[in-house]
C-alpha positions as a LaTeX table, in Angstrom:
\begin{tabular}{lrrr}
\hline
Residue & $x$ (\AA) & $y$ (\AA) & $z$ (\AA) \\
\hline
Met1 & 165.24 & $-158.43$ & $-152.57$ \\
Asn2 & 163.87 & $-158.97$ & $-155.61$ \\
Thr3 & 164.55 & $-159.69$ & $-159.21$ \\
Leu4 & 162.31 & $-159.07$ & $-161.95$ \\
Arg5 & 162.86 & $-160.33$ & $-165.73$ \\
Val6 & 162.84 & $-156.71$ & $-167.44$ \\
Asn7 & 164.30 & $-156.41$ & $-171.34$ \\
Asp8 & 165.67 & $-160.33$ & $-171.28$ \\
Ile9 & 167.90 & $-159.10$ & $-168.57$ \\
Asp10 & 167.02 & $-159.82$ & $-164.56$ \\
Ile11 & 167.05 & $-156.14$ & $-162.46$ \\
Ala12 & 167.11 & $-155.93$ & $-159.25$ \\
Tyr13 & 165.43 & $-154.31$ & $-155.94$ \\
Asp14 & 163.48 & $-152.96$ & $-153.92$ \\
Ser15 & 160.65 & $-151.07$ & $-151.93$ \\
Tyr16 & 159.70 & $-148.68$ & $-149.07$ \\
Gly17 & 156.64 & $-147.27$ & $-149.02$ \\
Ser18 & 152.56 & $-148.43$ & $-148.17$ \\
Glu19 & 152.35 & $-149.96$ & $-152.64$ \\
Lys20 & 149.16 & $-147.40$ & $-152.26$ \\
Asn21 & 151.59 & $-143.95$ & $-152.74$ \\
Glu22 & 153.21 & $-142.64$ & $-156.02$ \\
Thr23 & 156.22 & $-143.82$ & $-156.56$ \\
Ile24 & 159.39 & $-141.72$ & $-156.26$ \\
Leu25 & 162.06 & $-144.45$ & $-158.58$ \\
Leu26 & 165.73 & $-143.21$ & $-157.78$ \\
Ile27 & 168.36 & $-144.52$ & $-160.86$ \\
Ala28 & 171.97 & $-145.02$ & $-159.05$ \\
Gly29 & 174.64 & $-143.56$ & $-160.98$ \\
Leu30 & 177.80 & $-144.60$ & $-163.06$ \\
Gly31 & 179.20 & $-148.20$ & $-161.90$ \\
Thr32 & 177.20 & $-147.73$ & $-158.52$ \\
Gln33 & 174.80 & $-149.81$ & $-156.90$ \\
Met34 & 171.36 & $-149.05$ & $-155.62$ \\
Ile35 & 172.43 & $-149.65$ & $-152.04$ \\
Arg36 & 174.13 & $-146.31$ & $-152.84$ \\
Trp37 & 170.44 & $-143.97$ & $-152.33$ \\
Thr38 & 171.43 & $-145.94$ & $-148.52$ \\
Val39 & 168.46 & $-147.00$ & $-146.42$ \\
Pro40 & 168.16 & $-144.45$ & $-144.58$ \\
Phe41 & 167.32 & $-141.69$ & $-147.63$ \\
Cys42 & 164.45 & $-144.56$ & $-148.77$ \\
Glu43 & 162.54 & $-144.89$ & $-145.00$ \\
Met44 & 163.16 & $-140.23$ & $-145.24$ \\
Leu45 & 161.68 & $-140.14$ & $-148.52$ \\
Ala46 & 158.87 & $-142.17$ & $-148.07$ \\
Ala47 & 157.86 & $-141.06$ & $-144.97$ \\
Arg48 & 156.94 & $-138.21$ & $-146.40$ \\
Gly49 & 154.27 & $-140.47$ & $-148.20$ \\
Phe50 & 155.59 & $-142.33$ & $-150.78$ \\
Arg51 & 156.00 & $-145.45$ & $-152.32$ \\
Val52 & 160.06 & $-145.44$ & $-152.71$ \\
Ile53 & 161.72 & $-148.11$ & $-155.94$ \\
Arg54 & 165.57 & $-148.48$ & $-156.46$ \\
Phe55 & 167.23 & $-150.74$ & $-158.26$ \\
Asp56 & 170.80 & $-152.29$ & $-159.79$ \\
Asn57 & 171.08 & $-150.80$ & $-163.43$ \\
Arg58 & 172.26 & $-153.41$ & $-165.63$ \\
Asp59 & 176.41 & $-154.18$ & $-165.85$ \\
Thr60 & 176.03 & $-153.03$ & $-161.34$ \\
Gly61 & 174.89 & $-155.33$ & $-158.46$ \\
Leu62 & 172.45 & $-158.38$ & $-157.96$ \\
Ser63 & 171.12 & $-156.80$ & $-161.37$ \\
Thr64 & 172.67 & $-159.33$ & $-164.80$ \\
His65 & 176.16 & $-157.78$ & $-166.46$ \\
Phe66 & 177.57 & $-158.12$ & $-169.61$ \\
Ser67 & 180.84 & $-159.57$ & $-168.39$ \\
Asn68 & 181.11 & $-161.72$ & $-171.86$ \\
His69 & 182.04 & $-157.97$ & $-173.50$ \\
Ala70 & 186.11 & $-156.99$ & $-173.84$ \\
Thr71 & 187.09 & $-154.45$ & $-171.53$ \\
Leu72 & 186.46 & $-151.17$ & $-172.62$ \\
Asp73 & 190.05 & $-149.14$ & $-174.26$ \\
Phe74 & 189.24 & $-145.78$ & $-173.21$ \\
Glu75 & 191.85 & $-144.63$ & $-176.48$ \\
Ala76 & 189.70 & $-146.94$ & $-178.95$ \\
Leu77 & 186.45 & $-145.53$ & $-178.04$ \\
Ala78 & 187.77 & $-141.91$ & $-177.97$ \\
Lys79 & 189.51 & $-141.71$ & $-181.61$ \\
Thr80 & 185.84 & $-143.62$ & $-182.08$ \\
Leu81 & 184.11 & $-140.75$ & $-181.42$ \\
Met82 & 186.27 & $-138.46$ & $-183.30$ \\
Ser83 & 186.22 & $-140.13$ & $-186.13$ \\
Gly84 & 182.14 & $-139.85$ & $-186.11$ \\
Lys85 & 181.32 & $-143.26$ & $-185.76$ \\
Arg86 & 179.63 & $-145.00$ & $-183.72$ \\
Pro87 & 181.08 & $-147.51$ & $-181.52$ \\
Lys88 & 180.90 & $-151.02$ & $-181.52$ \\
Ile89 & 178.69 & $-151.16$ & $-177.40$ \\
Pro90 & 177.06 & $-153.47$ & $-175.47$ \\
Tyr91 & 174.55 & $-150.68$ & $-174.29$ \\
Thr92 & 173.46 & $-147.84$ & $-174.68$ \\
Leu93 & 171.67 & $-145.04$ & $-171.88$ \\
Asp94 & 168.37 & $-145.22$ & $-174.06$ \\
Asp95 & 169.17 & $-149.39$ & $-173.36$ \\
Met96 & 168.82 & $-148.72$ & $-169.82$ \\
Ala97 & 166.56 & $-146.37$ & $-169.70$ \\
Asn98 & 164.04 & $-148.45$ & $-171.26$ \\
Asp99 & 164.41 & $-150.91$ & $-168.49$ \\
Thr100 & 163.36 & $-148.00$ & $-166.50$ \\
Ile101 & 160.11 & $-148.02$ & $-167.69$ \\
Gly102 & 160.08 & $-152.36$ & $-168.20$ \\
Leu103 & 160.29 & $-152.07$ & $-164.69$ \\
Leu104 & 157.76 & $-150.56$ & $-164.25$ \\
Asp105 & 156.09 & $-152.36$ & $-166.08$ \\
Ala106 & 156.28 & $-155.21$ & $-164.55$ \\
Leu107 & 155.79 & $-153.56$ & $-161.43$ \\
Gly108 & 152.11 & $-152.47$ & $-162.99$ \\
Ile109 & 152.62 & $-149.10$ & $-161.64$ \\
Val110 & 151.44 & $-147.36$ & $-164.85$ \\
Lys111 & 153.75 & $-143.51$ & $-163.46$ \\
Ala112 & 156.47 & $-142.53$ & $-162.07$ \\
His113 & 158.53 & $-139.91$ & $-160.14$ \\
Val114 & 162.00 & $-140.32$ & $-161.34$ \\
Val115 & 164.82 & $-139.05$ & $-159.85$ \\
Gly116 & 168.38 & $-139.93$ & $-160.99$ \\
Arg117 & 172.12 & $-138.86$ & $-159.76$ \\
Ser118 & 174.92 & $-138.76$ & $-161.59$ \\
Met119 & 174.40 & $-141.24$ & $-164.60$ \\
Gly120 & 171.30 & $-142.10$ & $-162.91$ \\
Gly121 & 170.70 & $-138.33$ & $-163.74$ \\
Met122 & 171.27 & $-138.36$ & $-167.06$ \\
Ile123 & 168.53 & $-141.92$ & $-167.27$ \\
Ala124 & 166.60 & $-140.09$ & $-166.08$ \\
Gln125 & 165.98 & $-137.51$ & $-168.13$ \\
Leu126 & 165.29 & $-139.45$ & $-171.12$ \\
Val127 & 163.17 & $-141.64$ & $-169.10$ \\
Ala128 & 161.21 & $-138.70$ & $-169.26$ \\
Ser129 & 161.35 & $-137.66$ & $-172.46$ \\
Gln130 & 160.65 & $-140.02$ & $-174.13$ \\
Tyr131 & 157.77 & $-141.23$ & $-172.06$ \\
Pro132 & 156.78 & $-138.52$ & $-170.63$ \\
Glu133 & 152.62 & $-139.99$ & $-169.61$ \\
Arg134 & 154.97 & $-142.30$ & $-166.74$ \\
Val135 & 156.33 & $-139.94$ & $-165.59$ \\
Leu136 & 154.88 & $-137.75$ & $-163.15$ \\
Ser137 & 158.41 & $-135.52$ & $-161.90$ \\
Leu138 & 161.76 & $-135.23$ & $-163.01$ \\
Thr139 & 164.69 & $-134.84$ & $-159.63$ \\
Ser140 & 168.27 & $-135.01$ & $-161.77$ \\
Ile141 & 170.75 & $-134.60$ & $-159.41$ \\
Met142 & 174.63 & $-134.11$ & $-160.30$ \\
Ser143 & 173.74 & $-134.99$ & $-164.08$ \\
Thr144 & 174.96 & $-133.04$ & $-166.94$ \\
Thr145 & 173.15 & $-132.16$ & $-170.57$ \\
Gly146 & 175.80 & $-133.72$ & $-172.71$ \\
Asn147 & 176.08 & $-130.62$ & $-173.67$ \\
Pro148 & 180.43 & $-130.69$ & $-175.74$ \\
Glu149 & 179.98 & $-127.23$ & $-174.96$ \\
Leu150 & 180.79 & $-127.22$ & $-170.89$ \\
Pro151 & 184.07 & $-128.09$ & $-169.45$ \\
Pro152 & 184.87 & $-130.83$ & $-169.04$ \\
Thr153 & 186.00 & $-133.32$ & $-166.00$ \\
Ser154 & 189.67 & $-132.39$ & $-165.47$ \\
Pro155 & 191.83 & $-135.16$ & $-166.54$ \\
Glu156 & 192.98 & $-135.38$ & $-162.87$ \\
Val157 & 189.32 & $-136.41$ & $-161.42$ \\
Met158 & 189.10 & $-139.14$ & $-165.11$ \\
Ala159 & 192.16 & $-139.98$ & $-164.33$ \\
Leu160 & 191.49 & $-140.91$ & $-160.77$ \\
Met161 & 188.02 & $-142.02$ & $-162.05$ \\
Thr162 & 188.99 & $-144.88$ & $-164.48$ \\
Arg163 & 192.82 & $-146.15$ & $-163.61$ \\
Pro164 & 192.52 & $-149.65$ & $-162.59$ \\
Ala165 & 191.96 & $-150.63$ & $-159.39$ \\
Pro166 & 193.69 & $-153.18$ & $-157.07$ \\
Asn167 & 191.73 & $-156.49$ & $-157.10$ \\
Pro168 & 189.46 & $-156.35$ & $-153.68$ \\
Met169 & 189.77 & $-160.37$ & $-153.25$ \\
Glu170 & 193.80 & $-160.44$ & $-153.33$ \\
Asp171 & 194.53 & $-156.62$ & $-152.24$ \\
Glu172 & 191.74 & $-155.82$ & $-150.27$ \\
Ala173 & 193.40 & $-153.04$ & $-148.75$ \\
Gly174 & 194.16 & $-151.28$ & $-152.12$ \\
Tyr175 & 191.43 & $-151.60$ & $-153.48$ \\
Phe176 & 190.50 & $-149.77$ & $-150.16$ \\
Thr177 & 192.72 & $-146.37$ & $-151.14$ \\
His178 & 192.01 & $-146.31$ & $-154.17$ \\
Ser179 & 187.86 & $-146.29$ & $-154.08$ \\
Ile180 & 188.44 & $-144.11$ & $-150.57$ \\
Ala181 & 190.86 & $-141.35$ & $-152.64$ \\
Phe182 & 188.48 & $-141.57$ & $-155.56$ \\
Ala183 & 184.95 & $-140.22$ & $-152.45$ \\
Lys184 & 187.86 & $-137.17$ & $-150.80$ \\
Arg185 & 188.21 & $-136.01$ & $-153.84$ \\
Ile186 & 185.13 & $-135.58$ & $-155.35$ \\
Ala187 & 183.16 & $-134.94$ & $-152.47$ \\
Gly188 & 181.50 & $-131.43$ & $-150.77$ \\
Thr189 & 183.18 & $-129.46$ & $-148.77$ \\
Ala190 & 180.93 & $-128.65$ & $-146.00$ \\
Phe191 & 181.10 & $-131.91$ & $-144.30$ \\
Pro192 & 183.43 & $-134.26$ & $-143.16$ \\
Phe193 & 183.66 & $-137.20$ & $-145.07$ \\
Asp194 & 182.61 & $-140.45$ & $-143.57$ \\
Glu195 & 185.80 & $-142.74$ & $-144.10$ \\
Asp196 & 184.17 & $-145.18$ & $-141.81$ \\
Glu197 & 180.87 & $-144.87$ & $-143.92$ \\
Tyr198 & 181.96 & $-144.79$ & $-146.66$ \\
Arg199 & 183.90 & $-148.11$ & $-146.37$ \\
Ser200 & 180.74 & $-149.93$ & $-144.60$ \\
Leu201 & 179.82 & $-149.12$ & $-148.51$ \\
Ile202 & 182.46 & $-150.22$ & $-150.45$ \\
Arg203 & 182.68 & $-153.73$ & $-148.87$ \\
Glu204 & 178.65 & $-154.58$ & $-148.78$ \\
Glu205 & 179.32 & $-153.92$ & $-152.74$ \\
Ile206 & 182.12 & $-155.67$ & $-153.42$ \\
Gln207 & 180.00 & $-158.80$ & $-151.57$ \\
Arg208 & 176.60 & $-157.75$ & $-153.09$ \\
Ala209 & 179.10 & $-157.97$ & $-156.85$ \\
Tyr210 & 182.07 & $-156.83$ & $-157.98$ \\
Asp211 & 182.78 & $-156.06$ & $-161.31$ \\
Pro212 & 185.16 & $-153.74$ & $-162.60$ \\
Gly213 & 184.40 & $-153.73$ & $-165.95$ \\
Ser214 & 180.92 & $-152.54$ & $-165.65$ \\
Ile215 & 182.17 & $-148.18$ & $-165.15$ \\
Gly216 & 184.24 & $-148.89$ & $-168.94$ \\
Arg217 & 180.71 & $-150.15$ & $-170.63$ \\
Gln218 & 178.84 & $-147.67$ & $-168.76$ \\
Ile219 & 181.41 & $-144.61$ & $-169.48$ \\
Ala220 & 180.72 & $-146.09$ & $-173.78$ \\
Ala221 & 177.16 & $-146.15$ & $-173.29$ \\
Ile222 & 176.96 & $-142.59$ & $-171.89$ \\
Ala223 & 179.78 & $-141.05$ & $-174.34$ \\
Val224 & 177.48 & $-142.02$ & $-177.05$ \\
Ser225 & 175.38 & $-140.53$ & $-175.74$ \\
Gly226 & 175.77 & $-137.59$ & $-176.99$ \\
Asp227 & 174.49 & $-133.83$ & $-175.96$ \\
Arg228 & 170.50 & $-134.48$ & $-174.95$ \\
Arg229 & 169.42 & $-130.63$ & $-174.72$ \\
Ala230 & 166.66 & $-131.06$ & $-177.80$ \\
Arg231 & 165.02 & $-134.06$ & $-176.35$ \\
Leu232 & 165.54 & $-131.94$ & $-172.17$ \\
Ala233 & 163.16 & $-129.24$ & $-173.40$ \\
Lys234 & 160.74 & $-132.21$ & $-174.85$ \\
Val235 & 160.31 & $-132.43$ & $-171.47$ \\
Asn236 & 156.82 & $-131.66$ & $-169.81$ \\
Val237 & 156.69 & $-132.37$ & $-166.22$ \\
Pro238 & 157.76 & $-130.57$ & $-163.19$ \\
Thr239 & 161.67 & $-130.41$ & $-162.57$ \\
Leu240 & 164.25 & $-129.56$ & $-159.91$ \\
Val241 & 167.62 & $-129.73$ & $-160.87$ \\
Ile242 & 169.73 & $-130.29$ & $-158.25$ \\
His243 & 173.40 & $-129.85$ & $-158.16$ \\
Gly244 & 176.58 & $-128.82$ & $-156.21$ \\
Val245 & 178.61 & $-125.70$ & $-156.38$ \\
Asp246 & 182.47 & $-127.82$ & $-155.24$ \\
Asp247 & 181.44 & $-130.35$ & $-157.74$ \\
Pro248 & 184.43 & $-131.58$ & $-159.48$ \\
Met249 & 182.92 & $-134.44$ & $-161.79$ \\
Phe250 & 180.59 & $-132.15$ & $-163.17$ \\
Val251 & 181.08 & $-128.50$ & $-162.74$ \\
Pro252 & 178.20 & $-126.27$ & $-161.04$ \\
Ala253 & 178.33 & $-124.89$ & $-164.74$ \\
Cys254 & 176.98 & $-128.45$ & $-165.95$ \\
Gly255 & 173.83 & $-128.40$ & $-163.91$ \\
Lys256 & 172.98 & $-124.80$ & $-164.64$ \\
Asp257 & 172.83 & $-126.19$ & $-168.17$ \\
Thr258 & 170.52 & $-129.19$ & $-167.47$ \\
Ala259 & 167.84 & $-126.79$ & $-165.85$ \\
Glu260 & 167.93 & $-124.68$ & $-168.42$ \\
Ala261 & 167.45 & $-127.01$ & $-171.19$ \\
Ile262 & 163.98 & $-128.38$ & $-169.21$ \\
Pro263 & 161.04 & $-125.90$ & $-169.74$ \\
Gly264 & 160.16 & $-124.54$ & $-165.98$ \\
Ala265 & 162.48 & $-126.61$ & $-165.08$ \\
Glu266 & 163.87 & $-125.14$ & $-161.39$ \\
Phe267 & 168.39 & $-124.80$ & $-159.62$ \\
Met268 & 168.66 & $-125.99$ & $-156.70$ \\
Leu269 & 172.18 & $-125.08$ & $-156.20$ \\
Leu270 & 173.83 & $-126.26$ & $-152.87$ \\
Asp271 & 176.55 & $-124.84$ & $-151.37$ \\
Gly272 & 179.75 & $-127.31$ & $-150.28$ \\
Met273 & 177.84 & $-130.12$ & $-151.75$ \\
Gly274 & 180.74 & $-132.22$ & $-154.19$ \\
His275 & 179.30 & $-135.50$ & $-156.48$ \\
Asp276 & 178.05 & $-137.13$ & $-153.53$ \\
Leu277 & 174.81 & $-136.82$ & $-150.89$ \\
Pro278 & 176.07 & $-136.69$ & $-147.25$ \\
Ala279 & 173.73 & $-137.58$ & $-144.54$ \\
Gln280 & 173.74 & $-134.16$ & $-143.64$ \\
Leu281 & 172.09 & $-133.15$ & $-147.49$ \\
Phe282 & 169.17 & $-136.13$ & $-147.30$ \\
Glu283 & 166.77 & $-133.70$ & $-145.72$ \\
Thr284 & 167.43 & $-129.99$ & $-148.18$ \\
Val285 & 167.11 & $-133.48$ & $-151.18$ \\
Ile286 & 164.23 & $-135.18$ & $-150.13$ \\
Asp287 & 162.47 & $-131.77$ & $-149.42$ \\
Gly288 & 163.37 & $-131.13$ & $-152.46$ \\
Ile289 & 162.29 & $-133.83$ & $-154.15$ \\
Glu290 & 158.68 & $-133.78$ & $-152.78$ \\
Arg291 & 158.35 & $-130.25$ & $-153.67$ \\
Thr292 & 158.36 & $-130.86$ & $-156.79$ \\
Ala293 & 156.65 & $-133.80$ & $-156.87$ \\
Arg294 & 153.89 & $-132.12$ & $-155.96$ \\
Arg295 & 154.25 & $-128.60$ & $-157.89$ \\
Lys296 & 151.20 & $-129.61$ & $-160.60$ \\
Gly297 & 151.99 & $-129.09$ & $-164.34$ \\
\hline
\end{tabular}
């Protein structure tokens, strides 16, 4: 594990594969840590001839947290946005995209392939549109454009995601029950949900850093990001959009809209995939990332 100073905050990261190879930068999703890009996934991707870097976004894991800011009031946020005003929030998705470029700068990497999942896909989209000279290819996984006309996440799924979880330091069993229920709800249908593996993953996340307020601050960053389609129209690198047929967080129309917004983007719709990345799909997804990275123009 390594840490670098980027944009006046600390960013934690690690790396797989030879530094001589082209870099693939993996960007994590909402409120989750870099370890969601599992070691087997990173090693499989590095074995294709890439240097693979995963990192903790600001406000997650071992990177700098913004815990001194007030806990997000979702109702107040919605009212402010509905009134057309910009809410006061600690950071935006653009700040997170700038962190990504700052990490590349700190590592002396001129260009990289960017791969993001969910919120990480949104950040990757912004990086590719804002810094075209720094991006070799873009892979956006289970993400969306911010198009207000797209079907929204169902209230039931949103409620599961945003309701307060028990404090794992006081009620570990309750916390696991809460987290596993949500993970099962957003998982796909094609592969059995590995509860033991997921339990191990979230236990590791708790041990690395527990900050229940970070998910709200990142939701706020997403909320003010708005419609990114005009920016996505400027993306001029090989692009792959991967989405699951069973995704209840961002329905397949969100992935289709992303692919349609980016000139020349390939759309890969996977049967049985939800808003998760099970090990059974690693090879399929890695094949797509590699194919996109090898594309010219």
